[in-house]
Amino acid sequence: MQELAPVAAAPVLDAESVAQEFPILSRRIGGHPLVYLDSANTAQKPRAVLDVIYSALAEHNANIHRAVYPLAHESTEAFEGARRRIADRLGSAYEEIVFTKNATEAINLVAYAWGRAFVNPGDTVLLTEMEHHSNIVPWQLLARERGAHLRYVPVMADGRLDMSALDRELATSPKLVGVVHVSNVLGTVNPVEEIVARAHRMGSRVLIDGAQAAPHLPLDLGALDADFYVFTGHKCYGPTGIGCLWGRAELLAEMPPWQGGGAMIEKVTFEETTFLDLPARFEAGTPHIVGAVGLHAAVDWVEKLSLDAIHAHECALVAECRDALRSVGGVTLYGPEDSAGIVSFNVDGVHPHDTATILDDAGVAVRAGHHCAQPLMRVLGVEATARASFAAHSDSSDIEALVRGIEQVKRIFSA
Ligand SMILES: Cc1ncc(COP(=O)(O)O)c(C=O)c1O
């Protein structure tokens, strides 16, 4: 089992001063200060990221990789500099970082380009019951097209994966194992290093959906040893419309392009085309230049705070929030105690959409619904949950506002 306790020497994070870096957090909603507890949906953006985005468009805007004037050079440098920075941060090589529009597109890229080349009729793709739709639907499309099978590792009552079932499934040597690093519903931190090691022993490739891990957990791709890892910029304090696929260079190199157009070609004739090397081969058309630049700023901002400090801070908030909701009574909690920044719950007898609406009246923003994980909802035996999720700027006052809102929900529904 992966060690989840925060590093003892993690620097302490001053959430109050961090919050001051987010202009949006000074907004009032319906006469109340905004209490933003929906960072798992999308994170708010610190001023450092907003300023860089403004400056990229106001002072350096030009298309990349194609013109010789200074603006074009600056813009190209900023875009490729972002890639270099992300590669360094993740302990990977520059050419292994492919920019996509989000995590969903990164998974679709692998399912399309790698899957259509290497998954054959009768092969198995092994997923888990706690996957986001983004890590189910692309594989269903592939399986239908290629005549492959999908299998799912069960989730146990404590919100963790059944690792002995994983071993049983691995015994059939699935072509690929796709697993979420941190569940967006339960907050479970899956033991991905262990899963990668076991899957590799059986000759399976492993794709990890890091959409909810990247904002919360320090990551070293070298140590993890997976085959593909994806994440999305907007949950990491960066802009929407930018995400990353990391793939092992030798795997990316044997994958055919998945989209054709400008920027990914070496030579085009009316008859045929040859393609550029990695990573350009997978980036057809004008990319989200300012998205990459904004994501670079977000990576710098997070590093300044330290992911160890953010993780330790959020672990403490999760514990405090779960205790507070338990003491209110009549609240069902989902997921393990040591969830990474996420607390899913239901107020007994109240639909989570009603809970979220009453919380919204008090300025508290949470998400309610199936969280793009309808199969997991069925496993949990519910239609939906409410979900509070934390970020570096969250603090105890946010939890107090949530609890006041939940008490109001109970008052209204007991009347
Ligand atoms: C675990 C997980 N995977 C994938 C995604 C998809 O992210 P995006 O919509 O940015 O592609 C999400 C978004 O909520 C997520 O939580």
Coordinates of C-alpha atoms and ligand atoms in Angstrom, one line a residue:
M1 CA 0.0 0.0 0.0
Q2 CA 1.3 3.4 -0.9
E3 CA 2.5 5.6 2.0
L4 CA 0.0 8.5 2.2
A5 CA 1.2 10.4 5.3
P6 CA 2.4 13.8 4.4
V7 CA 6.2 14.3 4.5
A8 CA 7.0 15.3 8.1
A9 CA 9.2 18.2 7.1
A10 CA 6.8 19.7 4.6
P11 CA 6.9 23.5 4.8
V12 CA 3.8 25.0 6.3
L13 CA 1.5 26.8 4.0
D14 CA -0.1 30.1 5.0
A15 CA -3.5 29.7 3.3
E16 CA -4.7 33.1 4.2
S17 CA -1.9 34.8 2.4
V18 CA -2.2 32.3 -0.5
A19 CA -5.9 33.2 -0.8
Q20 CA -4.9 36.9 -1.3
E21 CA -3.2 35.9 -4.5
F22 CA -6.5 34.9 -6.1
P23 CA -8.5 37.9 -7.2
I24 CA -11.7 35.9 -7.7
L25 CA -11.8 35.0 -4.0
S26 CA -12.6 38.6 -3.1
R27 CA -15.9 38.3 -4.9
R28 CA -19.2 38.3 -3.0
I29 CA -21.9 35.9 -4.2
G30 CA -25.5 36.8 -3.3
G31 CA -24.2 39.1 -0.5
H32 CA -21.8 36.4 0.9
P33 CA -18.1 36.1 0.5
L34 CA -17.3 33.4 -2.1
V35 CA -16.4 30.1 -0.5
Y36 CA -14.9 28.1 -3.3
L37 CA -14.9 24.3 -2.6
D38 CA -15.0 23.1 -6.2
S39 CA -11.3 23.0 -7.1
A40 CA -11.5 19.4 -8.2
N41 CA -13.8 20.7 -10.9
T42 CA -11.6 23.5 -11.9
A43 CA -9.0 25.4 -9.8
Q44 CA -9.1 29.2 -9.5
K45 CA -6.2 31.1 -10.9
P46 CA -3.6 33.0 -8.9
R47 CA -2.6 36.5 -10.1
A48 CA 0.8 35.2 -11.2
V49 CA -0.9 33.0 -13.8
L50 CA -3.4 35.7 -14.9
D51 CA -0.6 38.3 -15.4
V52 CA 1.5 35.9 -17.6
I53 CA -1.6 35.2 -19.7
Y54 CA -2.3 38.9 -20.1
S55 CA 1.3 39.7 -21.0
A56 CA 1.6 36.7 -23.5
L57 CA -1.4 38.1 -25.4
A58 CA -0.7 41.8 -24.9
E59 CA 3.0 41.9 -25.5
H60 CA 4.2 38.7 -27.2
N61 CA 1.3 37.4 -29.3
A62 CA 2.3 35.7 -32.6
N63 CA 1.9 32.2 -34.1
I64 CA 4.7 29.8 -33.3
H65 CA 7.2 27.7 -35.3
R66 CA 6.7 29.5 -38.6
A67 CA 7.8 33.2 -38.8
V68 CA 11.2 34.8 -38.2
Y69 CA 10.3 38.2 -36.7
P70 CA 11.0 38.8 -33.0
L71 CA 7.4 38.3 -31.7
A72 CA 7.2 34.9 -33.4
H73 CA 10.5 33.9 -31.9
E74 CA 9.4 35.1 -28.4
S75 CA 6.1 33.2 -28.7
T76 CA 7.8 30.0 -29.9
E77 CA 10.3 30.3 -27.1
A78 CA 7.5 30.7 -24.5
F79 CA 5.6 27.7 -25.8
E80 CA 8.6 25.4 -26.0
G81 CA 9.9 26.8 -22.8
A82 CA 6.7 25.7 -21.1
R83 CA 7.3 22.2 -22.5
R84 CA 10.8 22.1 -21.2
R85 CA 9.7 23.4 -17.8
I86 CA 7.0 20.7 -17.5
A87 CA 9.4 18.0 -18.6
D88 CA 11.9 19.1 -16.0
R89 CA 9.3 19.3 -13.3
L90 CA 8.1 15.7 -14.0
G91 CA 11.5 14.2 -14.5
S92 CA 10.9 13.4 -18.1
A93 CA 12.5 14.2 -21.5
Y94 CA 11.3 17.2 -23.5
E95 CA 10.1 15.1 -26.5
E96 CA 7.9 13.0 -24.2
I97 CA 5.6 15.9 -23.3
V98 CA 2.7 16.3 -25.9
F99 CA 0.4 19.2 -25.4
T100 CA -3.3 18.4 -25.7
K101 CA -6.4 20.4 -24.9
N102 CA -7.0 18.5 -21.7
A103 CA -6.7 15.1 -20.0
T104 CA -9.6 13.7 -22.0
E105 CA -7.9 14.5 -25.3
A106 CA -4.7 13.0 -24.0
I107 CA -6.4 9.7 -23.2
N108 CA -8.2 9.8 -26.6
L109 CA -4.9 10.3 -28.3
V110 CA -3.5 7.1 -26.7
A111 CA -6.7 5.1 -27.3
Y112 CA -6.7 6.2 -30.9
A113 CA -3.1 6.2 -32.0
W114 CA -1.6 3.5 -29.7
G115 CA -4.8 1.5 -29.3
R116 CA -5.6 1.2 -33.0
A117 CA -2.0 0.1 -33.7
F118 CA -1.6 -2.4 -30.8
V119 CA -5.0 -3.6 -29.5
N120 CA -6.2 -6.6 -31.5
P121 CA -9.4 -8.6 -31.5
G122 CA -9.8 -10.6 -28.3
D123 CA -7.3 -8.4 -26.3
T124 CA -8.3 -7.0 -23.0
V125 CA -8.1 -3.4 -21.7
L126 CA -8.3 -3.4 -17.9
L127 CA -9.8 -0.4 -16.2
T128 CA -11.1 0.2 -12.6
E129 CA -14.6 0.9 -11.3
M130 CA -13.5 4.3 -10.1
E131 CA -12.5 5.8 -13.5
H132 CA -13.8 9.1 -14.8
H133 CA -15.8 8.8 -18.1
S134 CA -12.7 10.2 -19.8
N135 CA -10.9 6.9 -19.0
I136 CA -13.8 4.7 -19.9
V137 CA -15.5 6.0 -23.0
P138 CA -12.4 6.2 -25.3
W139 CA -11.6 2.6 -24.5
Q140 CA -15.2 1.5 -25.1
L141 CA -15.0 3.1 -28.6
L142 CA -11.7 1.3 -29.2
A143 CA -12.9 -2.0 -27.9
R144 CA -16.0 -1.8 -30.1
E145 CA -13.9 -1.0 -33.2
R146 CA -11.1 -3.6 -32.5
G147 CA -13.2 -6.4 -31.0
A148 CA -11.4 -6.1 -27.7
H149 CA -12.8 -6.6 -24.2
L150 CA -13.0 -4.3 -21.2
R151 CA -12.6 -5.5 -17.6
Y152 CA -12.9 -3.5 -14.4
V153 CA -11.0 -3.8 -11.1
P154 CA -13.7 -3.5 -8.3
V155 CA -13.8 -0.8 -5.7
M156 CA -14.1 -2.1 -2.1
A157 CA -16.4 -0.7 0.6
D158 CA -13.6 1.5 2.0
G159 CA -13.2 3.2 -1.4
R160 CA -9.9 1.5 -2.3
L161 CA -9.2 -0.8 -5.2
D162 CA -9.4 -4.6 -4.7
M163 CA -5.7 -5.4 -5.3
S164 CA -6.3 -9.2 -5.2
A165 CA -8.9 -8.8 -8.0
L166 CA -6.3 -6.7 -9.8
D167 CA -3.9 -9.7 -9.7
R168 CA -6.6 -12.1 -10.9
E169 CA -7.3 -9.8 -13.9
L170 CA -3.6 -9.3 -14.6
A171 CA -3.2 -13.0 -14.9
T172 CA -4.7 -12.8 -18.3
S173 CA -2.1 -10.2 -19.4
P174 CA -4.3 -7.3 -20.5
K175 CA -2.8 -5.2 -23.3
L176 CA -3.2 -2.1 -21.2
V177 CA -4.2 -1.1 -17.6
G178 CA -5.8 2.3 -17.3
V179 CA -6.1 3.6 -13.7
V180 CA -6.9 6.9 -12.1
H181 CA -4.1 8.1 -9.8
V182 CA -6.6 10.0 -7.5
S183 CA -10.3 9.4 -7.8
N184 CA -12.3 12.5 -8.5
V185 CA -15.2 11.2 -6.4
L186 CA -13.6 9.4 -3.5
G187 CA -10.3 11.1 -3.3
T188 CA -8.6 7.7 -3.1
V189 CA -4.9 7.8 -3.8
N190 CA -4.3 4.6 -5.7
P191 CA -1.0 2.7 -5.2
V192 CA 0.0 3.4 -8.8
E193 CA 3.7 2.4 -8.4
E194 CA 2.6 -1.0 -7.2
I195 CA 0.0 -1.3 -10.0
V196 CA 2.6 -0.4 -12.6
A197 CA 5.1 -2.9 -11.2
R198 CA 2.5 -5.7 -11.1
A199 CA 1.2 -4.8 -14.6
H200 CA 4.6 -4.7 -16.1
R201 CA 5.5 -8.1 -14.7
M202 CA 2.5 -9.4 -16.8
G203 CA 3.7 -7.5 -19.9
S204 CA 0.8 -4.9 -19.8
R205 CA 1.2 -1.3 -20.6
V206 CA -0.1 1.2 -18.0
L207 CA -1.8 4.6 -18.6
I208 CA -2.4 6.7 -15.5
D209 CA -5.0 9.4 -15.4
G210 CA -3.4 12.1 -13.2
A211 CA -6.1 14.7 -13.6
Q212 CA -6.8 14.9 -9.9
A213 CA -3.3 13.9 -8.7
A214 CA -1.2 16.6 -10.5
P215 CA -2.7 19.5 -8.4
H216 CA -2.1 17.6 -5.1
L217 CA 0.8 15.2 -5.1
P218 CA 4.4 15.5 -5.9
L219 CA 5.1 13.4 -9.0
D220 CA 8.3 11.8 -10.3
L221 CA 7.6 10.0 -13.6
G222 CA 11.0 8.3 -13.5
A223 CA 10.3 6.6 -10.2
L224 CA 6.7 5.8 -11.2
D225 CA 7.8 4.0 -14.4
A226 CA 4.4 4.1 -16.1
D227 CA 3.9 4.1 -19.9
F228 CA 1.5 7.0 -20.3
Y229 CA 0.5 9.7 -17.8
V230 CA -2.1 12.4 -18.5
F231 CA -3.2 15.6 -16.7
T232 CA -5.1 18.7 -17.4
G233 CA -3.9 22.3 -16.8
H234 CA -7.1 23.9 -15.4
K235 CA -7.1 21.7 -12.3
C236 CA -3.5 22.7 -11.6
Y237 CA -4.2 26.5 -11.3
G238 CA -3.5 26.9 -15.1
P239 CA -5.9 27.9 -17.9
T240 CA -8.5 25.7 -19.5
G241 CA -7.9 24.2 -22.9
I242 CA -4.4 22.9 -22.2
G243 CA -3.4 19.4 -21.0
C244 CA -0.5 17.0 -21.3
L245 CA 0.2 13.5 -22.4
W246 CA 3.5 12.1 -21.2
G247 CA 4.5 9.0 -23.0
R248 CA 7.6 6.9 -23.0
A249 CA 9.6 8.1 -26.0
E250 CA 9.9 4.6 -27.5
L251 CA 6.1 4.1 -27.3
L252 CA 5.3 7.5 -28.7
A253 CA 7.8 6.9 -31.5
E254 CA 6.0 3.7 -32.7
M255 CA 2.6 5.4 -32.6
P256 CA 1.2 6.8 -35.9
P257 CA -0.1 10.4 -35.9
W258 CA -3.8 10.7 -34.8
Q259 CA -4.6 14.1 -36.4
G260 CA -3.2 15.5 -39.6
G261 CA -2.6 19.1 -40.6
G262 CA 0.0 21.9 -40.3
A263 CA 2.8 21.9 -37.7
M264 CA 3.2 18.1 -37.6
I265 CA 4.5 17.5 -41.1
E266 CA 8.0 17.2 -42.5
K267 CA 7.0 17.1 -46.2
V268 CA 3.7 17.0 -48.0
T269 CA 3.0 16.1 -51.7
F270 CA -0.3 15.5 -53.3
E271 CA 0.3 11.8 -52.8
E272 CA 1.8 11.5 -49.4
T273 CA 3.2 13.1 -46.2
T274 CA 6.1 12.5 -44.0
F275 CA 5.9 13.5 -40.3
L276 CA 8.0 15.4 -37.8
D277 CA 9.6 13.7 -34.9
L278 CA 8.2 13.8 -31.3
P279 CA 6.4 15.7 -29.9
A280 CA 5.3 17.8 -32.9
R281 CA 4.0 14.7 -34.7
F282 CA 1.0 14.7 -32.3
E283 CA 0.3 18.4 -32.3
A284 CA -1.5 19.2 -35.5
G285 CA -2.6 22.8 -36.1
T286 CA -2.0 26.0 -34.1
P287 CA -1.8 24.9 -30.4
H288 CA -3.1 26.7 -27.3
I289 CA 0.0 28.8 -27.1
V290 CA -1.2 31.0 -24.2
G291 CA -2.5 28.0 -22.5
A292 CA 1.0 26.4 -22.4
V293 CA 2.5 29.7 -21.2
G294 CA -0.2 30.0 -18.5
L295 CA 0.4 26.4 -17.4
H296 CA 4.2 27.2 -17.1
A297 CA 3.3 30.0 -14.8
A298 CA 1.1 27.7 -12.8
V299 CA 3.8 25.1 -12.5
D300 CA 6.2 27.8 -11.2
W301 CA 3.6 29.1 -8.7
V302 CA 2.9 25.6 -7.3
E303 CA 6.6 24.9 -7.0
K304 CA 7.1 28.1 -5.1
L305 CA 4.6 26.9 -2.5
S306 CA 5.8 23.3 -2.8
L307 CA 3.5 20.4 -3.5
D308 CA 4.5 18.7 -0.3
A309 CA 3.2 21.7 1.6
I310 CA 0.0 21.8 -0.5
H311 CA -0.6 18.1 0.1
A312 CA 0.0 18.3 3.8
H313 CA -2.3 21.3 4.1
E314 CA -5.1 19.6 2.1
C315 CA -4.7 16.3 4.1
A316 CA -5.3 18.3 7.3
L317 CA -8.4 20.0 5.7
V318 CA -9.8 16.7 4.6
A319 CA -9.5 15.3 8.1
E320 CA -11.0 18.4 9.6
C321 CA -13.9 18.4 7.1
R322 CA -14.7 14.8 7.6
D323 CA -14.7 15.2 11.4
A324 CA -16.9 18.3 11.1
L325 CA -19.4 16.6 8.8
R326 CA -19.6 13.6 11.1
S327 CA -20.3 15.8 14.1
V328 CA -23.2 17.4 12.3
G329 CA -24.8 14.0 12.0
G330 CA -27.0 12.5 9.3
V331 CA -24.3 12.9 6.7
T332 CA -22.9 9.9 4.8
L333 CA -19.2 10.2 3.8
Y334 CA -17.7 8.4 0.9
G335 CA -14.1 7.5 0.2
P336 CA -11.1 6.8 2.5
E337 CA -10.1 9.0 5.4
D338 CA -6.8 9.9 3.7
S339 CA -8.4 11.2 0.5
A340 CA -6.4 13.8 -1.5
G341 CA -8.2 17.0 -1.2
I342 CA -11.7 15.6 -1.9
V343 CA -14.7 14.9 0.4
S344 CA -17.8 13.4 -1.2
F345 CA -20.9 13.2 1.0
N346 CA -24.7 13.1 1.1
V347 CA -27.0 14.6 3.6
D348 CA -29.3 11.6 4.4
G349 CA -32.7 11.9 2.7
V350 CA -31.7 15.0 0.7
H351 CA -30.8 15.0 -3.0
P352 CA -27.3 16.4 -3.5
H353 CA -28.6 19.0 -6.0
D354 CA -30.8 20.4 -3.2
T355 CA -27.8 20.4 -0.9
A356 CA -25.7 22.2 -3.4
T357 CA -28.5 24.8 -4.1
I358 CA -28.9 25.6 -0.4
L359 CA -25.1 25.8 0.0
D360 CA -25.0 28.1 -3.0
D361 CA -27.5 30.4 -1.3
A362 CA -24.9 30.9 1.4
G363 CA -22.1 31.5 -1.2
V364 CA -20.6 28.0 -0.8
A365 CA -19.7 26.5 -4.2
V366 CA -19.6 22.7 -4.2
R367 CA -20.3 20.2 -7.0
A368 CA -23.2 17.9 -6.9
G369 CA -24.0 15.1 -9.4
H370 CA -22.4 12.0 -10.8
H371 CA -19.0 13.7 -11.3
C372 CA -18.6 12.1 -14.7
A373 CA -18.4 8.7 -13.0
Q374 CA -21.8 7.2 -13.5
P375 CA -20.6 3.5 -13.2
L376 CA -18.9 4.3 -9.9
M377 CA -22.2 5.9 -8.6
R378 CA -23.9 2.6 -9.3
V379 CA -21.2 0.8 -7.4
L380 CA -21.7 3.2 -4.5
G381 CA -25.5 2.6 -4.7
V382 CA -26.3 6.3 -5.2
E383 CA -27.4 8.5 -8.1
A384 CA -25.2 11.3 -7.1
T385 CA -23.1 12.9 -4.3
A386 CA -22.2 16.4 -3.2
R387 CA -18.4 17.0 -3.3
A388 CA -16.3 19.6 -1.5
S389 CA -12.8 19.9 -2.8
F390 CA -9.8 21.8 -1.5
A391 CA -6.9 23.8 -2.9
A392 CA -3.9 25.6 -1.5
H393 CA -6.0 28.7 -0.7
S394 CA -8.7 26.7 1.3
D395 CA -8.8 26.9 5.1
S396 CA -10.8 26.1 8.2
S397 CA -13.2 29.1 7.6
D398 CA -14.3 27.4 4.3
I399 CA -15.2 24.2 6.3
E400 CA -17.0 26.3 8.9
A401 CA -19.1 27.9 6.1
L402 CA -19.8 24.4 4.6
V403 CA -20.9 23.1 8.0
R404 CA -23.2 26.1 8.6
G405 CA -24.7 25.4 5.1
I406 CA -25.2 21.7 5.9
E407 CA -27.0 22.6 9.2
Q408 CA -29.3 24.9 7.1
V409 CA -29.9 22.0 4.7
K410 CA -30.9 19.8 7.6
R411 CA -33.1 22.5 9.1
I412 CA -35.0 23.1 5.8
F413 CA -35.5 19.4 5.2
S414 CA -36.6 18.6 8.8
A415 CA -39.2 21.4 8.7
Ligands
LIG1 C1 -10.1 11.9 -12.7 C2 -10.4 12.8 -13.9 N1 -10.0 12.4 -15.1 C3 -10.2 13.1 -16.2 C4 -10.8 14.3 -16.1 C5 -11.1 15.1 -17.3 O1 -10.5 16.3 -17.3 P1 -10.7 17.3 -18.5 O2 -12.2 17.5 -18.6 O3 -9.9 18.5 -18.2 O4 -10.2 16.6 -19.7 C6 -11.3 14.7 -14.9 C7 -12.1 16.0 -14.7 O5 -12.9 16.2 -13.8 C8 -11.0 14.0 -13.7 O6 -11.4 14.3 -12.5

